[in-house]
Structure formats: structure tokens, C-alpha cells
GROMACS .gro file of C-alpha atoms in nm:
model
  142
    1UNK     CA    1   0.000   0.000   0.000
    2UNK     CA    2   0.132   0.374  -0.105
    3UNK     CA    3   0.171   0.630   0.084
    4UNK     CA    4  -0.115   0.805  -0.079
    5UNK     CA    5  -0.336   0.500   0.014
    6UNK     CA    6  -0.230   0.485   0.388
    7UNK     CA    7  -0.303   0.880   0.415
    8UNK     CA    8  -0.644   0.867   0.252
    9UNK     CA    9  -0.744   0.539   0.480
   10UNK     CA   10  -0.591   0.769   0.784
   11UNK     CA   11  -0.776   1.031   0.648
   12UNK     CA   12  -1.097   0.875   0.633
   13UNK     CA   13  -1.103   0.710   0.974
   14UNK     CA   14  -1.004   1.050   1.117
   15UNK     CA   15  -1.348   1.190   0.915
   16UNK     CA   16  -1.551   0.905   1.015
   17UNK     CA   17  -1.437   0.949   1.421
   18UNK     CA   18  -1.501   1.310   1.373
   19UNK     CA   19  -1.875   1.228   1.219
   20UNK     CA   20  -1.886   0.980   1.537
   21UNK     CA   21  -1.806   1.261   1.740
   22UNK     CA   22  -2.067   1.508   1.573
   23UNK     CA   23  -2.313   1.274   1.581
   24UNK     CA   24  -2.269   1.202   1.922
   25UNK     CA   25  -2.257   1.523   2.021
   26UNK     CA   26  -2.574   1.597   1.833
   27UNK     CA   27  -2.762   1.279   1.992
   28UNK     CA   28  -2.678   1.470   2.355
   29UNK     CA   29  -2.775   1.791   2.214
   30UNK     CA   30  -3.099   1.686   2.087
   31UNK     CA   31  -3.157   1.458   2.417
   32UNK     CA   32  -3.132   1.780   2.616
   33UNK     CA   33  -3.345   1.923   2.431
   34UNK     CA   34  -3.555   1.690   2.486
   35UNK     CA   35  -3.551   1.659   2.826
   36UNK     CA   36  -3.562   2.028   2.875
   37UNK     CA   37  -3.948   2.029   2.647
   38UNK     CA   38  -4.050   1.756   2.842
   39UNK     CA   39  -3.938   1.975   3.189
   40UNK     CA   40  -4.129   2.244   3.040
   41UNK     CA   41  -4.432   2.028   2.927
   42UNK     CA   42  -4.463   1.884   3.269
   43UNK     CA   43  -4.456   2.207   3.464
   44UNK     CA   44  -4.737   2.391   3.209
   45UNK     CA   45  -4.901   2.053   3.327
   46UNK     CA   46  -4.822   2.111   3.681
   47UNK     CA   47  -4.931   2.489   3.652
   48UNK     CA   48  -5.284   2.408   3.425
   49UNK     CA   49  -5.389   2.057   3.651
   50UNK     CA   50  -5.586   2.248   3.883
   51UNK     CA   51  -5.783   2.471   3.597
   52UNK     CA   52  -5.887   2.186   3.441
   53UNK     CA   53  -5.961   2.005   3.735
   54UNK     CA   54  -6.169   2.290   3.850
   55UNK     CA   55  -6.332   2.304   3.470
   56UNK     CA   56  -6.394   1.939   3.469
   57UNK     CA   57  -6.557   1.902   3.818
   58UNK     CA   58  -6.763   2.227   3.680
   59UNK     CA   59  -6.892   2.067   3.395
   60UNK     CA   60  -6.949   1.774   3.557
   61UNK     CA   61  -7.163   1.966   3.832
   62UNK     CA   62  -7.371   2.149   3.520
   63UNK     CA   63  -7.448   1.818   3.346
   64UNK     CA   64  -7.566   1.673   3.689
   65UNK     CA   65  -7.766   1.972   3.713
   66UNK     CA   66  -7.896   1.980   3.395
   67UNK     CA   67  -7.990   1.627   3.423
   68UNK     CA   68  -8.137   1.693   3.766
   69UNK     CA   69  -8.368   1.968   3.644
   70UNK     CA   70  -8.471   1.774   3.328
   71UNK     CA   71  -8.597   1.493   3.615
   72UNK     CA   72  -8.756   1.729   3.849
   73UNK     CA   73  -8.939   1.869   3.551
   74UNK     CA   74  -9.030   1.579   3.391
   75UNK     CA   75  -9.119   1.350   3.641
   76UNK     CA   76  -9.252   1.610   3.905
   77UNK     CA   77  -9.363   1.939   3.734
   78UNK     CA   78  -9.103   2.136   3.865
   79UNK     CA   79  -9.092   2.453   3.713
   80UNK     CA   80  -8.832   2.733   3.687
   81UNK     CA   81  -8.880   2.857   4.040
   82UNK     CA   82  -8.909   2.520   4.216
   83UNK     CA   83  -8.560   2.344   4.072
   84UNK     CA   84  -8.423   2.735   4.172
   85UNK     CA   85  -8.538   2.684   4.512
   86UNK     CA   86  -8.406   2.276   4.528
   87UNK     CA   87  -8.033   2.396   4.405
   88UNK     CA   88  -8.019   2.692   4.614
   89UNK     CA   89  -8.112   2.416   4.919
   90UNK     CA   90  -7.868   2.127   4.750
   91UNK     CA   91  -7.547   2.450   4.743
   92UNK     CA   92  -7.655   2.531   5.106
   93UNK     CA   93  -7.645   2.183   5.219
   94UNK     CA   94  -7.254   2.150   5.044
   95UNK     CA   95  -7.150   2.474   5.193
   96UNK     CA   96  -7.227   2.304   5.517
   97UNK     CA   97  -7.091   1.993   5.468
   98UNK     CA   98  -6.766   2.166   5.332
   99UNK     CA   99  -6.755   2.431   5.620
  100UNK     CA  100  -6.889   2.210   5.930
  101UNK     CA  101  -6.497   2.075   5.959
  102UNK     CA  102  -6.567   1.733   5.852
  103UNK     CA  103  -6.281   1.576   5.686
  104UNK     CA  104  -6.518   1.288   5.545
  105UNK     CA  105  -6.827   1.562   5.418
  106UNK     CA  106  -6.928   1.259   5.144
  107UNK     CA  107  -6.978   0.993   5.402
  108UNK     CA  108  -7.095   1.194   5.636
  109UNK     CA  109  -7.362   1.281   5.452
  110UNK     CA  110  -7.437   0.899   5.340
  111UNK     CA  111  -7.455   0.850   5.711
  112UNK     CA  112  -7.706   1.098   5.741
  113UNK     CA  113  -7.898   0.959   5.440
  114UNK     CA  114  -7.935   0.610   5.625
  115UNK     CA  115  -7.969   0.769   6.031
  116UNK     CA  116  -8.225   1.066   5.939
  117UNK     CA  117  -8.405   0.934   5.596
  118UNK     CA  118  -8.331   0.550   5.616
  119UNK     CA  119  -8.176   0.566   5.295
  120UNK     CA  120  -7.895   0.380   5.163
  121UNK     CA  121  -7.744   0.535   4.870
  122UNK     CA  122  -7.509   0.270   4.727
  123UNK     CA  123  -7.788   0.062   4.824
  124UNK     CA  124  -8.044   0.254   4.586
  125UNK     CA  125  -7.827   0.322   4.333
  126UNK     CA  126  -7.683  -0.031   4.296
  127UNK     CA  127  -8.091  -0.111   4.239
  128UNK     CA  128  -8.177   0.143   4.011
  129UNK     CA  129  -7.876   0.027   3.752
  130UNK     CA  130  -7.978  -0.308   3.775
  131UNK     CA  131  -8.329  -0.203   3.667
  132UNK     CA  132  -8.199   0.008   3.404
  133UNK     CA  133  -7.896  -0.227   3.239
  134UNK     CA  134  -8.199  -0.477   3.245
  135UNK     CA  135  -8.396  -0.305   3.091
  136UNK     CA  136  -8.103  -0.126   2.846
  137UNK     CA  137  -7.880  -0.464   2.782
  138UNK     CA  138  -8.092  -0.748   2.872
  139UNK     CA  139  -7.842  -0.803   3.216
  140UNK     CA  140  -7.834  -0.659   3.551
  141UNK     CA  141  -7.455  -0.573   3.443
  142UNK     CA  142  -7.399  -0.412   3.156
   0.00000   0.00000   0.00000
């Protein structure tokens, strides 16, 4: 092998460790970068989790009341004023559960349902599925 040959192998295994190199250091760049719009992605997350937990639960509320006044109206002629009245009595019974420093408001409240109205709510909801997945699907489970 010539000289010229030895220089242009040299050569080239100098180009392709420098290409190694690049590319390497182009992998790390681009991992950083990475890493750093995944850093930034997570804390817009972090910031924006409760604003959409807040819209969800809100929505959620309005379709349960929506659904709730669609009931009342259908099934018992409650008009405008009435469902007013029942929501303005449902928010005044939360703000009291919320505010009465119970750290368990939810199952306090069951508790009440089943000691003051003899009403179990699991109980009546369990029931009332049943009914309806039988009478939706055929089954008691959907």
C-alpha cells in the first residue's frame, strides 16, 4: 500500500471518528433538548392541573344539574322557580358539609342519608342500575 493510500485510509477514519463525534454530540444535544421540552411540558401541566380540574368538576356539576332539572321537571312538574329553590337548598347543604370541619363531608352525609331518611345510597343506586342495564342490555350488568 502507497503512501497516498495509507493517508487517505488515515484520512478517512479520522473523518468518520469526527462524524462519530458530531453525531454524538448531536444525539446529547438533541436529548437535552428533549428533556428540557418535556421539563417544560410537565410544569405547564403542573401549573394548568388544577384549571382543568376545577373546569372538569364544573362541567361535571352542570351536566348533573342539567340532568337533575330535566328529572324534576319531567317526572314532578317542577318549574323554573321550584328546581331554583331545590339547588339553592342542594349548594346550602354542600357549603355546610364543606364548612362544618368534617374531613369525610361525602360519608358523612351517606350517614345521614341512612340515620335521618333511612336511605342507603349505594344501596339505591346499585338497584336502580340493575333495573336500568336490564332493561337497556338485557343483564343486571352491563
Amino acid at each position: 500500500m502507497g503512501k497516498f493510500s495509507k493517508k487517505v485510509g488515515r484520512e478517512s477514519r479520522n473523518a468518520h471518528r469526527k462524524m462519530q463525534d458530531k453525531m454524538a454530540y448531536m444525539s446529547e444535544k438533541s436529548a437535552c433538548r428533549v428533556q428540557e421540552n418535556a421539563n417544560t411540558v410537565a410544569k405547564l401541566l403542573e401549573r394548568s392541573e388544577p384549571i382543568m380540574q376545577k373546569r372538569i368538576i364544573q362541567q361535571c356539576f352542570q351536566q348533573v344539574f342539567a340532568m337533575s332539572y330535566m328529572a324534576l321537571h319531567d317526572e314532578f312538574g317542577f318549574g323554573k322557580k321550584r328546581v331554583k329553590k331545590w339547588y339553592k337548598r342542594m349548594l346550602e347543604i354542600q357549603h355546610e358539609a364543606l364548612t362544618g370541619g368534617s374531613k369525610t363531608p361525602y360519608e358523612d352525609m351517606l350517614v345521614a342519608l341512612a340515620d335521618d331518611y333511612n336511605f342507603d345510597l349505594n344501596e339505591a343506586m346499585d338497584e336502580v342500575n340493575a333495573e336500568l342495564n336490564k332493561e337497556w342490555y338485557g343483564t343486571a350488568t352491563p
